[in-house]
């Protein structure tokens, strides 16, 4: 998949009285790398959760390549081309490294039948909506039976698809520097490798937009970031995360340039230092006096 | 007896799909077993109002289909539930099915049950003797075992495992969790239904009493004791949990115990001593000629329970864990990667 344009229009997310996101509007053109910056609790993760279907935004709209995606279930959004990692690593801990990446490829392993269970299903269906799911049921049932039969009989078609998936998974793992760890359990990897694996798994979904939630959190600032941007990018067509020598900045990066709720900062991704000097950013982190006082006073 | 061991292997393999692979704690498994058995019973028992005199081999796929439908029926409402809540609701579901079978007595003849269910007959060849039955059920278990292990090593199996590990992340990786959870319930139920059809044909008589919560618990215990997700574990679990209690029921066992008259006398003495010290009366052991049989019967559950406890303490991953689980537990001592949080 090629890169796609993301448009967020007046996005808001409210948790019973708490406004986590208010009127977020931004545009990420294809092929660009964007960062999202803000102090803890600013709403960066919440924003990602809204984009990926984990949360259903309470207002506003999200478009990917012109198609409205807010309110769609996560697996459909993933199929449309958004992949993500998690701030607190969430691997399939008791599956092997290879299997983790294979799960990422789930929608790209053809098994016969068409893979649909009402793609337009809202995330949290009401009772009525749940009944409507039943309309897509006969088709889904047929597909399910085809997939089960294929898995049991394992015809050459299924074998070939599986082999291709495994070889692609190995390529992705090699690209993030995890060659040779394929058969380890994910939870037995060291911390940095777990971050790498999460990125490989996200890339396996063949995203056109990759969201990295604090990919360098907990990493040693003096060591190189956990991925090799160039190799990962060449292994896929997706937007690679930028690696920056300035780790403080890199750690609050993700691939969206935005201004959620209280904090702000939309900055050119190629100028992380400029972001840190931006008055709005300083204000968000350190308060207004920091700017008035010439940029170095802490509250 | 061995027929039952093999039959419970079939059931265990089915539940293993739901609990072991997909991680959905289903305590209503007996419902699918009952669905299969009553499909057979209703369509073949002369006492049934809809007796169609159909052949076992025709009913087999029907029973599987009906049981999967029941599986979906259970699966749909419990989709949003996880863990303990799922276990509670599925327990209720199993009971509902049993009560339904009792109360719709115009159809099922209630607690009287359905009798004279004919044995399988294929072109004049009948499965009759215990030995034939044993081989037949073992063949069924082998086929089911093959199918479930193929399923485990496929895209479906990985999707199930991902759901077991972290349902939200599985969805974020593109897995339609609704679909795969339903597939897990339906495939598990299909196997339960298969077991039910076979059971009805083997026993020849079914009544709601045979489909109590205890069956669900037995099957779950087989899966857990054997090792979740492990096929050989299910076989071993069934041998022990179904085989051992029945060995204790044998004539030989009770005869053996009956010979231990001195033990009975000793125990009676002990009970008498305790009795003398307490206000009420706690009775005595039964007369010498029956105490062997009774003791075997009474201790069945004690031994059953003790085994469960011992296995879970000594081998928390089960007697014969799947290679995956073995890995999980073996590496438990490895230092967990320090979760460094963001500044
Ligand atoms: N599911 C939720 N329910 C209630 N409040 C939430 C939920 N998710 C996030 N929040 C709140 O939203 C705010 C933004 O959190 P978060 O997006 O995690 O910030 P960041 O990732 O920028 O550190 C916080 O105040 C947090 O407590
Ligand atoms: Mg966050």
Short mmCIF file of N, CA and C in Angstrom, two decimals, chain A residues 40 54 74-75 78 84 86-87 90 92-96 99 102-104 106-107 109 111 115 117 121 130 134 137 144 147-148 151-154 162 185 187-189 191 194 201 205 214 217-218, chain B residues 72 76 80 146-147 150-151 153-156 158-159 161-162 164-166 168-180 182-183 187 324 327-329 331-332 334 337-340 342-343:
data_model
loop_
_atom_site.label_atom_id
_atom_site.label_comp_id
_atom_site.label_asym_id
_atom_site.label_seq_id
_atom_site.Cartn_x
_atom_site.Cartn_y
_atom_site.Cartn_z
N UNK A 40 2.73 14.59 29.62
CA UNK A 40 1.94 13.42 30.01
C UNK A 40 0.49 13.82 30.26
N UNK A 54 -9.96 2.32 18.60
CA UNK A 54 -10.04 1.84 19.99
C UNK A 54 -11.08 2.64 20.75
N UNK A 74 -11.63 -1.52 14.92
CA UNK A 74 -10.17 -1.47 14.73
C UNK A 74 -9.66 -2.33 13.59
N UNK A 75 -10.20 -3.56 13.44
CA UNK A 75 -9.63 -4.42 12.40
C UNK A 75 -9.91 -3.89 11.00
N UNK A 78 -7.44 -1.04 10.46
CA UNK A 78 -6.14 -1.64 10.15
C UNK A 78 -6.10 -2.07 8.69
N UNK A 84 -0.34 0.68 14.26
CA UNK A 84 0.11 1.41 15.44
C UNK A 84 0.98 0.53 16.33
N UNK A 86 2.22 0.53 20.69
CA UNK A 86 1.62 0.94 21.95
C UNK A 86 2.67 1.54 22.88
N UNK A 87 2.22 2.55 23.63
CA UNK A 87 3.14 3.22 24.54
C UNK A 87 3.74 2.23 25.55
N UNK A 90 2.64 -3.82 23.94
CA UNK A 90 1.60 -4.86 24.04
C UNK A 90 1.83 -5.90 22.96
N UNK A 92 2.04 -10.04 21.78
CA UNK A 92 1.42 -11.29 22.18
C UNK A 92 2.51 -12.08 22.90
N UNK A 93 2.56 -11.87 24.21
CA UNK A 93 3.74 -12.24 24.99
C UNK A 93 4.08 -13.72 24.89
N UNK A 94 3.06 -14.58 24.82
CA UNK A 94 3.32 -16.01 24.84
C UNK A 94 3.32 -16.63 23.45
N UNK A 95 3.42 -15.79 22.45
CA UNK A 95 3.59 -16.31 21.09
C UNK A 95 5.03 -16.01 20.67
N UNK A 96 5.51 -16.74 19.68
CA UNK A 96 6.88 -16.51 19.28
C UNK A 96 6.99 -15.19 18.51
N UNK A 99 5.51 -15.59 15.12
CA UNK A 99 4.05 -15.62 15.14
C UNK A 99 3.46 -14.23 15.35
N UNK A 102 3.37 -12.75 12.10
CA UNK A 102 2.38 -13.43 11.26
C UNK A 102 0.97 -12.95 11.59
N UNK A 103 0.69 -12.70 12.86
CA UNK A 103 -0.63 -12.16 13.22
C UNK A 103 -0.81 -10.80 12.57
N UNK A 104 0.28 -10.01 12.55
CA UNK A 104 0.20 -8.71 11.88
C UNK A 104 -0.19 -8.85 10.41
N UNK A 106 -2.21 -10.94 9.24
CA UNK A 106 -3.47 -11.69 9.18
C UNK A 106 -4.29 -11.42 7.91
N UNK A 107 -4.52 -10.14 7.62
CA UNK A 107 -5.40 -9.83 6.49
C UNK A 107 -4.72 -10.04 5.14
N UNK A 109 -2.97 -12.86 4.37
CA UNK A 109 -2.77 -14.27 4.10
C UNK A 109 -4.08 -14.78 3.49
N UNK A 111 -7.01 -16.95 2.31
CA UNK A 111 -7.45 -18.28 2.71
C UNK A 111 -8.66 -18.72 1.91
N UNK A 115 -13.40 -12.04 2.95
CA UNK A 115 -13.24 -11.90 4.38
C UNK A 115 -14.05 -10.73 4.92
N UNK A 117 -17.19 -9.48 7.60
CA UNK A 117 -18.32 -9.57 8.51
C UNK A 117 -18.76 -8.14 8.71
N UNK A 121 -19.50 -2.03 10.49
CA UNK A 121 -20.05 -2.18 11.82
C UNK A 121 -19.46 -1.15 12.78
N UNK A 130 -26.52 -4.82 16.74
CA UNK A 130 -26.04 -6.17 16.86
C UNK A 130 -26.90 -7.12 16.03
N UNK A 134 -26.26 -9.59 12.02
CA UNK A 134 -26.74 -10.88 11.58
C UNK A 134 -26.99 -10.91 10.07
N UNK A 137 -24.46 -12.33 8.12
CA UNK A 137 -24.08 -13.59 8.75
C UNK A 137 -23.88 -14.77 7.81
N UNK A 144 -16.24 -18.53 6.92
CA UNK A 144 -15.64 -19.22 8.06
C UNK A 144 -15.45 -20.70 7.77
N UNK A 147 -12.63 -21.16 5.39
CA UNK A 147 -11.33 -20.99 6.02
C UNK A 147 -10.97 -22.20 6.89
N UNK A 148 -11.95 -22.70 7.62
CA UNK A 148 -11.69 -23.88 8.46
C UNK A 148 -11.33 -25.08 7.60
N UNK A 151 -7.87 -24.71 6.37
CA UNK A 151 -6.86 -24.92 7.40
C UNK A 151 -6.66 -26.41 7.67
N UNK A 152 -7.77 -27.17 7.59
CA UNK A 152 -7.67 -28.60 7.88
C UNK A 152 -7.09 -29.37 6.71
N UNK A 153 -7.61 -29.10 5.52
CA UNK A 153 -7.15 -29.84 4.34
C UNK A 153 -5.79 -29.34 3.87
N UNK A 154 -5.51 -28.09 4.15
CA UNK A 154 -4.25 -27.47 3.78
C UNK A 154 -3.87 -27.72 2.31
N UNK A 162 0.85 -19.48 3.28
CA UNK A 162 1.50 -19.54 4.59
C UNK A 162 3.01 -19.37 4.43
N UNK A 185 10.03 -16.73 22.50
CA UNK A 185 8.77 -16.13 22.92
C UNK A 185 8.97 -14.63 23.02
N UNK A 187 7.88 -12.52 24.99
CA UNK A 187 8.10 -11.93 26.30
C UNK A 187 9.51 -12.16 26.82
N UNK A 188 10.25 -13.04 26.14
CA UNK A 188 11.62 -13.28 26.59
C UNK A 188 12.62 -12.35 25.91
N UNK A 189 12.14 -11.47 25.04
CA UNK A 189 13.04 -10.53 24.39
C UNK A 189 13.40 -9.42 25.37
N UNK A 191 13.94 -5.52 26.42
CA UNK A 191 13.01 -4.41 26.23
C UNK A 191 13.12 -3.76 24.85
N UNK A 194 11.76 -5.82 22.15
CA UNK A 194 10.30 -5.86 22.16
C UNK A 194 9.73 -4.67 21.39
N UNK A 201 5.77 -5.89 13.72
CA UNK A 201 4.41 -6.40 13.68
C UNK A 201 3.47 -5.37 13.07
N UNK A 205 1.21 -5.29 8.87
CA UNK A 205 -0.16 -5.06 8.42
C UNK A 205 -0.19 -4.26 7.12
N UNK A 214 5.23 6.91 21.43
CA UNK A 214 6.46 6.98 22.22
C UNK A 214 7.39 5.80 21.97
N UNK A 217 10.36 5.54 24.30
CA UNK A 217 10.17 5.60 25.75
C UNK A 217 10.97 4.50 26.43
N UNK A 218 11.68 4.87 27.45
CA UNK A 218 12.43 3.88 28.21
C UNK A 218 13.70 3.41 27.54
N UNK B 72 -23.13 -20.96 18.14
CA UNK B 72 -23.26 -19.55 17.73
C UNK B 72 -24.29 -18.84 18.60
N UNK B 76 -22.95 -15.45 20.34
CA UNK B 76 -23.38 -14.09 20.04
C UNK B 76 -23.59 -13.21 21.27
N UNK B 80 -19.12 -9.74 24.06
CA UNK B 80 -18.41 -8.68 24.76
C UNK B 80 -17.84 -9.13 26.11
N UNK B 146 -6.61 -34.61 14.63
CA UNK B 146 -5.92 -34.13 13.43
C UNK B 146 -6.46 -32.76 13.04
N UNK B 147 -7.79 -32.66 13.00
CA UNK B 147 -8.40 -31.39 12.58
C UNK B 147 -8.00 -30.25 13.51
N UNK B 150 -4.44 -29.17 13.03
CA UNK B 150 -4.30 -28.40 11.79
C UNK B 150 -4.81 -26.97 11.99
N UNK B 151 -5.94 -26.88 12.69
CA UNK B 151 -6.52 -25.56 12.93
C UNK B 151 -5.55 -24.69 13.74
N UNK B 153 -2.39 -24.74 13.82
CA UNK B 153 -1.24 -24.29 13.05
C UNK B 153 -1.64 -23.54 11.79
N UNK B 154 -2.69 -22.78 11.87
CA UNK B 154 -3.13 -22.05 10.70
C UNK B 154 -3.35 -20.60 11.07
N UNK B 155 -3.80 -19.82 10.09
CA UNK B 155 -4.12 -18.43 10.35
C UNK B 155 -5.19 -18.33 11.44
N UNK B 156 -6.15 -19.27 11.39
CA UNK B 156 -7.21 -19.25 12.40
C UNK B 156 -6.62 -19.46 13.79
N UNK B 158 -3.65 -18.94 14.86
CA UNK B 158 -2.88 -17.77 15.32
C UNK B 158 -3.81 -16.66 15.76
N UNK B 159 -4.90 -16.47 15.01
CA UNK B 159 -5.86 -15.42 15.39
C UNK B 159 -6.45 -15.75 16.76
N UNK B 161 -5.09 -17.49 19.13
CA UNK B 161 -4.07 -17.31 20.15
C UNK B 161 -3.85 -15.83 20.44
N UNK B 162 -3.89 -15.03 19.39
CA UNK B 162 -3.72 -13.59 19.58
C UNK B 162 -4.87 -13.04 20.42
N UNK B 164 -6.53 -14.71 22.61
CA UNK B 164 -6.29 -15.18 23.98
C UNK B 164 -5.29 -14.28 24.68
N UNK B 165 -4.27 -13.86 23.93
CA UNK B 165 -3.21 -13.06 24.54
C UNK B 165 -3.67 -11.64 24.82
N UNK B 166 -4.26 -10.99 23.84
CA UNK B 166 -4.68 -9.60 24.01
C UNK B 166 -5.68 -9.27 22.91
N UNK B 168 -7.68 -6.74 22.30
CA UNK B 168 -7.65 -5.41 21.67
C UNK B 168 -6.54 -5.32 20.64
N UNK B 169 -5.37 -5.83 21.01
CA UNK B 169 -4.25 -5.75 20.09
C UNK B 169 -4.50 -6.65 18.87
N UNK B 170 -5.10 -7.80 19.11
CA UNK B 170 -5.43 -8.67 17.98
C UNK B 170 -6.27 -7.90 16.97
N UNK B 171 -7.25 -7.15 17.47
CA UNK B 171 -8.09 -6.35 16.58
C UNK B 171 -7.25 -5.29 15.86
N UNK B 172 -6.33 -4.69 16.60
CA UNK B 172 -5.48 -3.66 15.98
C UNK B 172 -4.57 -4.25 14.92
N UNK B 173 -4.34 -5.55 14.96
CA UNK B 173 -3.51 -6.20 13.94
C UNK B 173 -4.37 -6.68 12.78
N UNK B 174 -5.64 -6.36 12.80
CA UNK B 174 -6.49 -6.70 11.67
C UNK B 174 -7.32 -7.95 11.85
N UNK B 175 -7.28 -8.54 13.05
CA UNK B 175 -8.07 -9.74 13.28
C UNK B 175 -9.50 -9.35 13.64
N UNK B 176 -10.45 -9.88 12.91
CA UNK B 176 -11.85 -9.64 13.22
C UNK B 176 -12.21 -10.51 14.42
N UNK B 177 -12.10 -9.92 15.59
CA UNK B 177 -12.23 -10.74 16.81
C UNK B 177 -13.63 -11.34 16.94
N UNK B 178 -14.65 -10.60 16.50
CA UNK B 178 -16.01 -11.13 16.54
C UNK B 178 -16.09 -12.45 15.78
N UNK B 179 -15.59 -12.41 14.57
CA UNK B 179 -15.67 -13.58 13.70
C UNK B 179 -14.90 -14.76 14.29
N UNK B 180 -13.70 -14.50 14.77
CA UNK B 180 -12.89 -15.63 15.22
C UNK B 180 -13.36 -16.19 16.56
N UNK B 182 -16.52 -16.31 17.36
CA UNK B 182 -17.67 -17.13 16.97
C UNK B 182 -17.20 -18.43 16.33
N UNK B 183 -16.15 -18.35 15.53
CA UNK B 183 -15.62 -19.57 14.91
C UNK B 183 -15.13 -20.54 15.97
N UNK B 187 -16.70 -24.15 16.26
CA UNK B 187 -15.92 -25.39 16.03
C UNK B 187 -15.91 -26.26 17.28
N UNK B 324 4.34 -25.04 23.46
CA UNK B 324 4.27 -23.61 23.73
C UNK B 324 4.21 -23.33 25.21
N UNK B 327 7.26 -23.93 27.17
CA UNK B 327 8.18 -22.82 26.99
C UNK B 327 7.83 -21.69 27.96
N UNK B 328 6.53 -21.42 28.03
CA UNK B 328 6.07 -20.33 28.88
C UNK B 328 6.49 -20.54 30.32
N UNK B 329 6.28 -21.75 30.80
CA UNK B 329 6.56 -21.98 32.21
C UNK B 329 8.05 -22.15 32.46
N UNK B 331 10.40 -20.59 31.13
CA UNK B 331 11.12 -19.33 31.14
C UNK B 331 10.62 -18.38 32.21
N UNK B 332 9.80 -18.93 33.11
CA UNK B 332 9.22 -18.06 34.11
C UNK B 332 10.27 -17.36 34.97
N UNK B 334 13.22 -16.42 33.96
CA UNK B 334 14.01 -15.45 33.21
C UNK B 334 13.60 -14.04 33.65
N UNK B 337 11.67 -8.25 31.20
CA UNK B 337 12.20 -6.97 30.74
C UNK B 337 11.60 -5.85 31.57
N UNK B 338 12.46 -5.00 32.10
CA UNK B 338 11.99 -3.94 32.97
C UNK B 338 11.11 -2.98 32.20
N UNK B 339 9.87 -2.81 32.64
CA UNK B 339 9.01 -1.87 31.95
C UNK B 339 9.37 -0.44 32.34
N UNK B 340 10.19 0.15 31.55
CA UNK B 340 10.60 1.52 31.85
C UNK B 340 9.51 2.45 31.33
N UNK B 342 7.68 6.11 30.45
CA UNK B 342 8.12 7.37 29.85
C UNK B 342 8.29 8.44 30.91
N UNK B 343 9.23 9.30 30.73
CA UNK B 343 9.41 10.38 31.70
C UNK B 343 8.21 11.34 31.65
#
